[in-house]
PDB file of C-alpha atoms in Angstrom:
ATOM      1  CA  UNK A   1      -6.074 206.750 131.229  1.00 36.00           C
ATOM      2  CA  UNK A   2      -5.400 203.000 131.141  1.00 43.00           C
ATOM      3  CA  UNK A   3      -5.983 201.172 134.164  1.00 43.00           C
ATOM      4  CA  UNK A   4      -3.070 199.326 135.678  1.00 45.00           C
ATOM      5  CA  UNK A   5      -3.848 198.133 138.794  1.00 47.00           C
ATOM      6  CA  UNK A   6      -1.448 195.124 137.956  1.00 45.00           C
ATOM      7  CA  UNK A   7       1.425 196.607 137.309  1.00 41.00           C
ATOM      8  CA  UNK A   8       2.592 197.173 140.560  1.00 52.00           C
ATOM      9  CA  UNK A   9       2.684 193.837 141.680  1.00 90.00           C
ATOM     10  CA  UNK A  10       3.931 192.162 138.555  1.00 95.00           C
ATOM     11  CA  UNK A  11       7.065 194.592 138.271  1.00 96.00           C
ATOM     12  CA  UNK A  12       7.830 194.507 141.870  1.00 96.00           C
ATOM     13  CA  UNK A  13       8.308 190.426 141.169  1.00 97.00           C
ATOM     14  CA  UNK A  14      10.515 190.989 138.561  1.00 98.00           C
ATOM     15  CA  UNK A  15      12.304 193.473 140.158  1.00 97.00           C
ATOM     16  CA  UNK A  16      12.430 190.869 143.164  1.00 98.00           C
ATOM     17  CA  UNK A  17      13.817 188.300 140.843  1.00 98.00           C
ATOM     18  CA  UNK A  18      16.658 190.488 139.228  1.00 98.00           C
ATOM     19  CA  UNK A  19      17.839 191.574 142.801  1.00 98.00           C
ATOM     20  CA  UNK A  20      18.152 187.835 143.606  1.00 98.00           C
ATOM     21  CA  UNK A  21      20.202 187.246 140.309  1.00 98.00           C
ATOM     22  CA  UNK A  22      22.644 189.551 141.298  1.00 98.00           C
ATOM     23  CA  UNK A  23      23.132 188.602 145.027  1.00 98.00           C
ATOM     24  CA  UNK A  24      23.639 185.430 143.228  1.00 97.00           C
ATOM     25  CA  UNK A  25      25.986 186.502 140.759  1.00 97.00           C
ATOM     26  CA  UNK A  26      27.943 188.652 143.273  1.00 96.00           C
ATOM     27  CA  UNK A  27      28.088 185.172 145.867  1.00 95.00           C
ATOM     28  CA  UNK A  28      29.239 183.155 143.417  1.00 93.00           C
ATOM     29  CA  UNK A  29      32.106 185.791 142.210  1.00 92.00           C
ATOM     30  CA  UNK A  30      32.914 186.147 145.614  1.00 91.00           C
ATOM     31  CA  UNK A  31      33.979 182.388 146.229  1.00 85.00           C
ATOM     32  CA  UNK A  32      35.648 182.188 143.598  1.00 74.00           C
ATOM     33  CA  UNK A  33      37.680 178.977 142.673  1.00 61.00           C
ATOM     34  CA  UNK A  34      36.707 177.665 146.497  1.00 62.00           C
ATOM     35  CA  UNK A  35      33.700 176.115 144.437  1.00 55.00           C
ATOM     36  CA  UNK A  36      34.814 174.406 141.635  1.00 54.00           C
ATOM     37  CA  UNK A  37      35.922 171.419 143.136  1.00 55.00           C
ATOM     38  CA  UNK A  38      31.924 170.684 143.889  1.00 54.00           C
ATOM     39  CA  UNK A  39      29.954 173.142 140.828  1.00 65.00           C
ATOM     40  CA  UNK A  40      30.949 175.147 137.893  1.00 83.00           C
ATOM     41  CA  UNK A  41      28.907 178.041 138.620  1.00 90.00           C
ATOM     42  CA  UNK A  42      30.031 180.020 135.369  1.00 92.00           C
ATOM     43  CA  UNK A  43      26.693 178.863 133.775  1.00 94.00           C
ATOM     44  CA  UNK A  44      25.289 180.088 136.660  1.00 94.00           C
ATOM     45  CA  UNK A  45      26.586 183.071 137.027  1.00 95.00           C
ATOM     46  CA  UNK A  46      25.989 183.659 133.098  1.00 97.00           C
ATOM     47  CA  UNK A  47      21.945 182.816 133.042  1.00 97.00           C
ATOM     48  CA  UNK A  48      21.665 185.079 136.299  1.00 98.00           C
ATOM     49  CA  UNK A  49      22.971 188.238 134.741  1.00 98.00           C
ATOM     50  CA  UNK A  50      21.041 187.038 131.410  1.00 98.00           C
ATOM     51  CA  UNK A  51      18.138 186.945 134.174  1.00 98.00           C
ATOM     52  CA  UNK A  52      18.650 189.892 135.957  1.00 98.00           C
ATOM     53  CA  UNK A  53      18.981 192.268 132.822  1.00 98.00           C
ATOM     54  CA  UNK A  54      15.633 190.592 131.348  1.00 98.00           C
ATOM     55  CA  UNK A  55      13.826 190.764 134.496  1.00 98.00           C
ATOM     56  CA  UNK A  56      14.630 194.310 134.715  1.00 98.00           C
ATOM     57  CA  UNK A  57      13.486 195.265 131.456  1.00 98.00           C
ATOM     58  CA  UNK A  58      10.705 193.135 131.459  1.00 98.00           C
ATOM     59  CA  UNK A  59       9.336 195.062 134.680  1.00 97.00           C
ATOM     60  CA  UNK A  60      10.366 198.456 132.927  1.00 97.00           C
ATOM     61  CA  UNK A  61       7.881 197.750 130.128  1.00 97.00           C
ATOM     62  CA  UNK A  62       5.102 196.473 132.439  1.00 95.00           C
ATOM     63  CA  UNK A  63       5.219 199.466 134.569  1.00 95.00           C
ATOM     64  CA  UNK A  64       5.034 201.501 131.330  1.00 96.00           C
ATOM     65  CA  UNK A  65       1.804 199.241 129.897  1.00 95.00           C
ATOM     66  CA  UNK A  66       4.556 199.227 126.692  1.00 96.00           C
ATOM     67  CA  UNK A  67       2.936 197.048 123.946  1.00 96.00           C
ATOM     68  CA  UNK A  68       5.667 194.661 123.819  1.00 96.00           C
ATOM     69  CA  UNK A  69       5.600 193.736 127.738  1.00 95.00           C
ATOM     70  CA  UNK A  70       3.383 190.958 126.429  1.00 95.00           C
ATOM     71  CA  UNK A  71       6.127 189.344 124.331  1.00 95.00           C
ATOM     72  CA  UNK A  72       9.074 190.047 126.943  1.00 95.00           C
ATOM     73  CA  UNK A  73       6.849 188.510 129.697  1.00 97.00           C
ATOM     74  CA  UNK A  74       7.138 185.249 127.919  1.00 97.00           C
ATOM     75  CA  UNK A  75      11.215 185.469 127.035  1.00 97.00           C
ATOM     76  CA  UNK A  76      11.117 186.116 131.016  1.00 98.00           C
ATOM     77  CA  UNK A  77       9.702 183.587 131.404  1.00 98.00           C
ATOM     78  CA  UNK A  78      11.241 181.433 129.821  1.00 98.00           C
ATOM     79  CA  UNK A  79      14.791 182.846 130.886  1.00 98.00           C
ATOM     80  CA  UNK A  80      13.873 182.707 134.677  1.00 98.00           C
ATOM     81  CA  UNK A  81      12.861 179.087 134.240  1.00 98.00           C
ATOM     82  CA  UNK A  82      15.958 178.409 132.794  1.00 98.00           C
ATOM     83  CA  UNK A  83      18.292 180.246 135.700  1.00 98.00           C
ATOM     84  CA  UNK A  84      15.864 178.360 137.803  1.00 98.00           C
ATOM     85  CA  UNK A  85      16.532 175.171 136.679  1.00 97.00           C
ATOM     86  CA  UNK A  86      20.676 176.352 136.795  1.00 96.00           C
ATOM     87  CA  UNK A  87      20.636 177.536 139.890  1.00 96.00           C
ATOM     88  CA  UNK A  88      18.903 174.431 141.889  1.00 96.00           C
ATOM     89  CA  UNK A  89      21.558 172.423 140.929  1.00 94.00           C
ATOM     90  CA  UNK A  90      23.609 174.370 143.536  1.00 92.00           C
ATOM     91  CA  UNK A  91      20.871 174.920 145.818  1.00 92.00           C
ATOM     92  CA  UNK A  92      21.821 172.263 148.479  1.00 92.00           C
ATOM     93  CA  UNK A  93      25.225 174.099 148.880  1.00 90.00           C
ATOM     94  CA  UNK A  94      24.622 178.091 148.118  1.00 93.00           C
ATOM     95  CA  UNK A  95      21.831 179.173 150.053  1.00 95.00           C
ATOM     96  CA  UNK A  96      21.708 182.171 147.646  1.00 96.00           C
ATOM     97  CA  UNK A  97      21.480 179.671 144.481  1.00 96.00           C
ATOM     98  CA  UNK A  98      18.463 178.695 145.963  1.00 97.00           C
ATOM     99  CA  UNK A  99      17.296 182.104 146.959  1.00 98.00           C
ATOM    100  CA  UNK A 100      18.196 182.984 143.346  1.00 98.00           C
ATOM    101  CA  UNK A 101      16.031 179.594 142.197  1.00 98.00           C
ATOM    102  CA  UNK A 102      12.962 180.649 144.099  1.00 98.00           C
ATOM    103  CA  UNK A 103      12.808 184.268 143.264  1.00 98.00           C
ATOM    104  CA  UNK A 104      12.802 182.868 139.141  1.00 98.00           C
ATOM    105  CA  UNK A 105      10.275 180.409 139.406  1.00 98.00           C
ATOM    106  CA  UNK A 106       8.055 183.125 140.894  1.00 98.00           C
ATOM    107  CA  UNK A 107       8.509 185.841 138.486  1.00 98.00           C
ATOM    108  CA  UNK A 108       8.245 182.970 135.703  1.00 98.00           C
ATOM    109  CA  UNK A 109       4.980 182.103 136.908  1.00 97.00           C
ATOM    110  CA  UNK A 110       3.579 185.079 137.003  1.00 97.00           C
ATOM    111  CA  UNK A 111       5.110 186.602 133.392  1.00 97.00           C
ATOM    112  CA  UNK A 112       3.364 183.490 132.100  1.00 97.00           C
ATOM    113  CA  UNK A 113       0.056 184.342 133.776  1.00 96.00           C
ATOM    114  CA  UNK A 114       0.575 187.585 132.598  1.00 93.00           C
ATOM    115  CA  UNK A 115       1.369 186.788 129.138  1.00 93.00           C
ATOM    116  CA  UNK A 116      -1.532 184.801 128.581  1.00 90.00           C
TER     117      UNK A 116
END
């Protein structure tokens, strides 16, 4: 049997990031147009949705020991970085964007370490 001791923490990091992204999307959508005078949140929502999907898949692939895990970890890190960069633009005004950016940075760092 394959040793999968790392498989418990990395998928959790990915799933935590996906959850933060989903919460960010929901909060942004609930704000509707009320924030349009400050920031356009469309790109934030789009990147969070992509990031949540990629993180979920990355965590699942790693948990099952997929031969494609390392490739997805690199993609996941790239998507997380893009999402974090966008969410950070709104972090001063929205706690959910700040939390999402922080989760994305953690996930990106861990995915990069695991992919190497």
